[in-house]
Amino acid sequence: MTPLVRKLAVENGVDLATVKGTGVGGRIRKQDVIAAAEAARAAAAASTQAAPAKAAAAPAAVSPLRGQTVKMSRIRKVIAENMMKALHSQAQLSSVVEVDVTKIMKLRARAKESFLATEGVKLSPMPFFVKAAAEALKAHPSINAKINDDGTITYHDTENIGIAVDSEQGLMVPVIKGAGDLNIAGIAKKTAELAGKVRNKKISPDDLSGGTFTISNTGSRGALFDTIIVNYPQVAELGIGATVRRPVVINHPDLGETIAIRDMVYLTLSYDHQLVDGADAARYLSDVKARLEAGEFEGDLGL
């Protein structure tokens, strides 16, 4: 066996002990090493093709409603009528902004254990969005308003925020009354209370009435954003998309422009253009964005 054969074997990862030589006296030749290397590669390729693929996600279970004709439920009829009334009575369009909520997520991570211990409810990101949205409504009255049948406009003096909830009965929108006067804990407790009523089918007409503005957390099911339909007769509704961690260009005080991994979310405001102009929507969204990106909620959380 020559040094060239040994070198060739090392370069190709061939174990010479497994190679049968074809030279004089069974001597291993260069051609033997090359053949062994090619055979090993062919075997590896065949093994890869034969290996079972990663288990694919199981297909969704077939619904028992497939192929059926059923009567529309009373709640579904009410939802359908309200949606059609909203589209036929309003000039609706949507504006979207992208928000960096990294500070919010870090703040929540710091506070969630002590918050649960002191307040008795879990701290989700939702109360931060509700708080920022409610505060901004106070500075942007056209977003928290109603167009009356006689052509007048009512600018509400309270922020009663409906939270769209997907339930077995259909879409429910229980209302946090006076949300603009509540802190993070107050919003979290009221949200948990209303959600519990929806789940246990104990929601009352009073819980569902009086809303002046609605927030829909469409991101809870993974949607990046939605062009939501305004909850008539309100004139605007805020949609919260899924929070996604991804690389973003940021301005660092020491590094200047750099790329960092951030928690990002899209906020969509759908609104009635009869009352709310695009500039109004943009100003409102900008204020909500600024409040969330500042992430200064330590006072609300006792930090």
Coordinates of C-alpha atoms in Angstrom, one line a residue:
M1 CA 0.0 0.0 0.0
T2 CA 1.5 3.3 -1.1
P3 CA 1.5 6.6 0.8
L4 CA -0.8 8.0 -2.0
V5 CA -3.4 5.3 -1.3
R6 CA -3.3 6.1 2.5
K7 CA -3.7 9.8 1.8
L8 CA -6.6 9.2 -0.6
A9 CA -8.3 7.1 2.0
V10 CA -8.1 9.8 4.6
E11 CA -9.3 12.5 2.3
N12 CA -12.4 10.4 1.3
G13 CA -13.1 9.0 4.8
V14 CA -12.5 5.4 3.7
D15 CA -11.6 2.8 6.3
L16 CA -8.9 0.8 4.6
A17 CA -9.7 -2.2 6.8
T18 CA -13.0 -2.6 5.0
V19 CA -11.5 -2.3 1.5
K20 CA -10.7 -5.5 -0.5
G21 CA -7.6 -4.9 -2.6
T22 CA -7.5 -6.0 -6.3
G23 CA -3.7 -5.6 -6.7
V24 CA -1.1 -8.3 -6.6
G25 CA -1.4 -10.4 -3.4
G26 CA -4.6 -8.4 -2.4
R27 CA -2.8 -5.1 -2.4
I28 CA -5.1 -2.1 -2.1
R29 CA -4.7 0.2 -5.1
K30 CA -5.8 3.8 -5.8
Q31 CA -8.8 2.5 -7.8
D32 CA -10.0 0.4 -4.9
V33 CA -10.1 3.4 -2.5
I34 CA -12.0 5.5 -5.1
A35 CA -14.5 2.7 -5.7
A36 CA -15.0 2.3 -1.9
A37 CA -15.6 6.1 -1.5
E38 CA -18.1 6.1 -4.4
A39 CA -19.9 3.1 -2.9
A40 CA -20.2 4.7 0.5
R41 CA -21.6 7.9 -1.1
A42 CA -24.2 5.9 -3.0
A43 CA -25.2 4.0 0.1
A44 CA -25.6 7.3 2.1
A45 CA -27.8 8.8 -0.7
A46 CA -30.0 5.7 -0.8
S47 CA -30.3 5.7 3.0
T48 CA -31.4 9.3 2.9
Q49 CA -34.0 8.7 0.3
A50 CA -35.3 5.6 2.1
A51 CA -35.4 7.2 5.5
P52 CA -38.9 8.3 6.6
A53 CA -39.5 12.0 6.5
K54 CA -40.3 13.9 9.6
A55 CA -43.7 13.2 10.9
A56 CA -46.0 15.7 9.2
A57 CA -48.6 17.6 11.2
A58 CA -51.8 15.6 11.3
P59 CA -54.6 17.0 9.2
A60 CA -57.3 18.8 11.0
A61 CA -60.2 16.6 12.1
V62 CA -63.2 16.6 9.7
S63 CA -66.0 18.7 11.1
P64 CA -69.4 17.0 11.6
L65 CA -70.9 20.0 9.8
R66 CA -69.3 19.1 6.5
G67 CA -72.0 18.5 4.0
Q68 CA -74.8 19.6 6.3
T69 CA -77.5 22.2 6.0
V70 CA -78.4 23.7 9.4
K71 CA -80.5 26.5 10.7
M72 CA -78.5 29.7 11.6
S73 CA -78.4 30.3 15.3
R74 CA -80.0 33.4 16.8
I75 CA -76.6 34.7 17.9
R76 CA -75.1 34.1 14.4
K77 CA -78.0 36.0 12.8
V78 CA -77.5 39.0 15.1
I79 CA -73.8 38.9 14.3
A80 CA -74.5 38.7 10.5
E81 CA -77.0 41.5 10.6
N82 CA -74.7 43.8 12.5
M83 CA -71.8 43.1 10.2
M84 CA -73.9 43.8 7.1
K85 CA -75.3 47.0 8.7
A86 CA -71.8 48.1 9.5
L87 CA -70.6 47.6 5.9
H88 CA -73.7 49.2 4.3
S89 CA -73.9 52.1 6.7
Q90 CA -70.2 53.1 6.9
A91 CA -67.4 54.0 4.5
Q92 CA -64.8 51.6 6.1
L93 CA -61.1 51.4 5.5
S94 CA -58.1 50.4 7.5
S95 CA -54.7 51.7 8.4
V96 CA -51.8 49.6 9.8
V97 CA -48.7 50.4 11.8
E98 CA -45.9 48.2 13.0
V99 CA -45.0 48.4 16.7
D100 CA -41.9 47.2 18.6
V101 CA -43.2 45.8 21.8
T102 CA -39.9 44.4 23.1
K103 CA -40.0 46.5 26.3
I104 CA -43.6 45.4 27.0
M105 CA -42.7 41.8 26.7
K106 CA -39.7 42.2 29.0
L107 CA -41.7 44.1 31.5
R108 CA -44.4 41.5 31.5
A109 CA -41.8 38.7 32.0
R110 CA -40.4 40.6 35.0
A111 CA -43.8 41.3 36.6
K112 CA -46.0 38.3 35.8
E113 CA -45.2 36.2 38.8
S114 CA -45.6 39.0 41.4
F115 CA -48.7 40.2 39.5
L116 CA -50.4 36.8 39.8
A117 CA -49.5 36.6 43.5
T118 CA -50.9 40.1 44.3
E119 CA -53.7 40.5 41.8
G120 CA -54.9 36.9 41.5
V121 CA -55.0 36.9 37.6
K122 CA -52.4 36.2 35.0
L123 CA -50.7 39.2 33.3
S124 CA -51.1 38.8 29.5
P125 CA -49.9 41.4 27.0
M126 CA -53.5 42.4 26.3
P127 CA -54.0 44.9 29.2
F128 CA -51.0 46.9 27.9
F129 CA -52.7 47.3 24.5
V130 CA -56.1 48.2 26.1
K131 CA -54.4 50.7 28.4
A132 CA -52.5 52.4 25.5
A133 CA -55.6 52.4 23.3
A134 CA -57.9 53.8 26.0
E135 CA -55.4 56.6 26.8
A136 CA -55.1 57.6 23.2
L137 CA -58.9 57.8 22.8
K138 CA -59.0 60.7 25.3
A139 CA -56.8 62.7 22.9
H140 CA -58.6 61.7 19.7
P141 CA -62.3 62.1 20.3
S142 CA -63.3 61.3 16.7
I143 CA -62.1 57.7 17.2
N144 CA -64.3 57.3 20.2
A145 CA -67.5 58.7 18.8
K146 CA -70.9 57.9 17.2
I147 CA -72.8 59.3 14.2
N148 CA -76.4 59.8 15.1
D149 CA -79.4 59.3 12.8
D150 CA -80.1 63.0 12.9
G151 CA -76.7 63.9 11.5
T152 CA -75.2 64.9 14.8
I153 CA -72.0 63.5 16.3
T154 CA -71.7 62.3 19.9
Y155 CA -68.1 62.3 21.2
H156 CA -68.2 60.0 24.2
D157 CA -66.9 61.1 27.6
T158 CA -65.9 57.6 28.7
E159 CA -63.9 54.8 27.1
N160 CA -66.0 51.7 27.2
I161 CA -63.9 49.2 25.4
G162 CA -65.3 46.0 24.0
I163 CA -63.0 43.0 23.7
A164 CA -63.9 40.7 20.8
V165 CA -64.0 37.1 22.1
D166 CA -64.4 33.9 20.0
S167 CA -66.8 31.6 21.8
E168 CA -68.8 28.4 21.1
Q169 CA -71.9 30.6 20.8
G170 CA -70.3 32.9 18.3
L171 CA -68.4 36.2 18.4
M172 CA -69.0 38.0 21.7
V173 CA -67.9 41.5 22.6
P174 CA -68.1 42.0 26.4
V175 CA -67.4 45.6 27.4
I176 CA -64.9 46.9 29.9
K177 CA -66.8 50.0 31.2
G178 CA -64.6 53.0 32.0
A179 CA -61.5 51.4 30.7
G180 CA -59.8 54.8 30.4
D181 CA -59.9 55.1 34.2
L182 CA -58.4 51.7 35.0
N183 CA -54.8 50.7 35.5
I184 CA -53.2 47.6 34.1
A185 CA -54.4 45.5 37.1
G186 CA -58.0 46.8 36.8
I187 CA -58.1 46.0 33.1
A188 CA -56.6 42.5 33.6
K189 CA -59.1 41.6 36.3
K190 CA -62.1 42.9 34.3
T191 CA -60.9 41.1 31.1
A192 CA -60.5 37.8 33.1
E193 CA -63.9 38.3 34.7
L194 CA -65.7 38.9 31.3
A195 CA -63.8 36.1 29.6
G196 CA -64.9 33.7 32.4
K197 CA -68.5 34.8 31.9
V198 CA -68.3 34.1 28.2
R199 CA -66.7 30.6 28.7
N200 CA -69.3 29.7 31.3
K201 CA -72.2 31.1 29.3
K202 CA -73.0 33.5 32.0
I203 CA -72.5 36.7 30.1
S204 CA -75.4 39.2 30.5
P205 CA -76.9 41.8 28.0
D206 CA -75.5 44.5 30.2
D207 CA -72.0 43.0 29.9
L208 CA -72.3 43.2 26.1
S209 CA -73.8 46.7 25.9
G210 CA -72.5 50.3 26.0
G211 CA -69.3 49.9 24.1
T212 CA -67.8 52.9 22.5
F213 CA -64.7 51.3 20.9
T214 CA -63.6 47.7 20.3
I215 CA -60.4 45.8 20.3
S216 CA -60.0 42.5 18.5
N217 CA -57.0 40.3 19.3
T218 CA -56.8 38.6 15.9
G219 CA -53.2 37.6 16.6
S220 CA -54.3 35.1 19.3
R221 CA -54.9 32.7 16.4
G222 CA -51.7 33.6 14.6
A223 CA -52.9 36.2 12.1
L224 CA -50.4 38.9 11.4
F225 CA -53.2 41.4 10.9
D226 CA -56.8 41.7 9.7
T227 CA -58.9 44.2 7.9
I228 CA -61.5 44.0 10.6
I229 CA -65.1 45.3 10.3
V230 CA -66.0 48.1 12.7
N231 CA -68.4 47.1 15.5
Y232 CA -71.4 49.3 14.4
P233 CA -72.5 51.9 15.6
Q234 CA -69.0 52.6 16.8
V235 CA -66.8 54.4 14.2
A236 CA -63.5 52.5 14.8
E237 CA -62.0 49.2 15.9
L238 CA -58.4 48.2 16.7
G239 CA -57.0 44.9 15.7
I240 CA -53.9 43.4 17.4
G241 CA -51.9 41.0 15.3
A242 CA -49.6 38.2 16.4
T243 CA -46.4 39.2 18.1
V244 CA -43.4 37.9 16.2
R245 CA -39.7 37.9 17.1
R246 CA -37.6 38.8 14.1
P247 CA -34.5 40.9 13.0
V248 CA -35.2 44.6 12.8
V249 CA -33.0 47.6 12.1
I250 CA -32.9 49.8 15.2
N251 CA -31.0 52.9 16.2
H252 CA -28.8 52.0 19.2
P253 CA -27.4 54.9 21.2
D254 CA -23.8 53.5 21.0
L255 CA -23.9 51.4 17.9
G256 CA -26.0 53.6 15.6
E257 CA -28.1 51.7 13.1
T258 CA -27.8 48.0 13.8
I259 CA -29.9 44.8 13.5
A260 CA -31.4 43.3 16.6
I261 CA -34.0 40.6 17.4
R262 CA -37.2 42.4 18.5
D263 CA -40.8 41.6 19.4
M264 CA -42.9 43.1 16.6
V265 CA -46.7 43.4 16.1
Y266 CA -49.0 45.0 13.6
L267 CA -51.9 47.2 14.8
T268 CA -54.8 47.8 12.4
L269 CA -57.3 50.5 12.9
S270 CA -60.5 50.1 10.8
Y271 CA -62.7 53.2 10.8
D272 CA -65.6 55.0 9.3
H273 CA -64.3 57.5 6.8
Q274 CA -67.5 59.5 7.1
L275 CA -66.2 60.8 10.4
V276 CA -62.6 59.7 10.7
D277 CA -60.0 60.8 8.1
G278 CA -56.8 58.9 7.3
A279 CA -54.8 61.6 9.1
D280 CA -56.9 61.1 12.2
A281 CA -56.4 57.4 12.1
A282 CA -52.6 57.9 11.6
R283 CA -52.3 60.3 14.6
Y284 CA -54.3 57.9 16.8
L285 CA -52.2 54.9 15.8
S286 CA -49.0 56.9 16.3
D287 CA -49.9 57.8 19.9
V288 CA -50.8 54.1 20.7
K289 CA -47.5 53.0 19.1
A290 CA -45.4 55.6 21.0
R291 CA -47.0 54.6 24.3
L292 CA -46.4 50.9 23.7
E293 CA -42.8 51.3 22.5
A294 CA -41.9 53.5 25.5
G295 CA -43.1 50.7 27.7
E296 CA -43.4 52.9 30.8
F297 CA -46.0 50.9 32.8
E298 CA -43.8 50.2 35.9
G299 CA -46.0 52.5 38.0
D300 CA -49.1 50.4 37.1
L301 CA -47.3 47.2 38.1
G302 CA -45.7 48.5 41.3
L303 CA -42.2 48.1 39.9

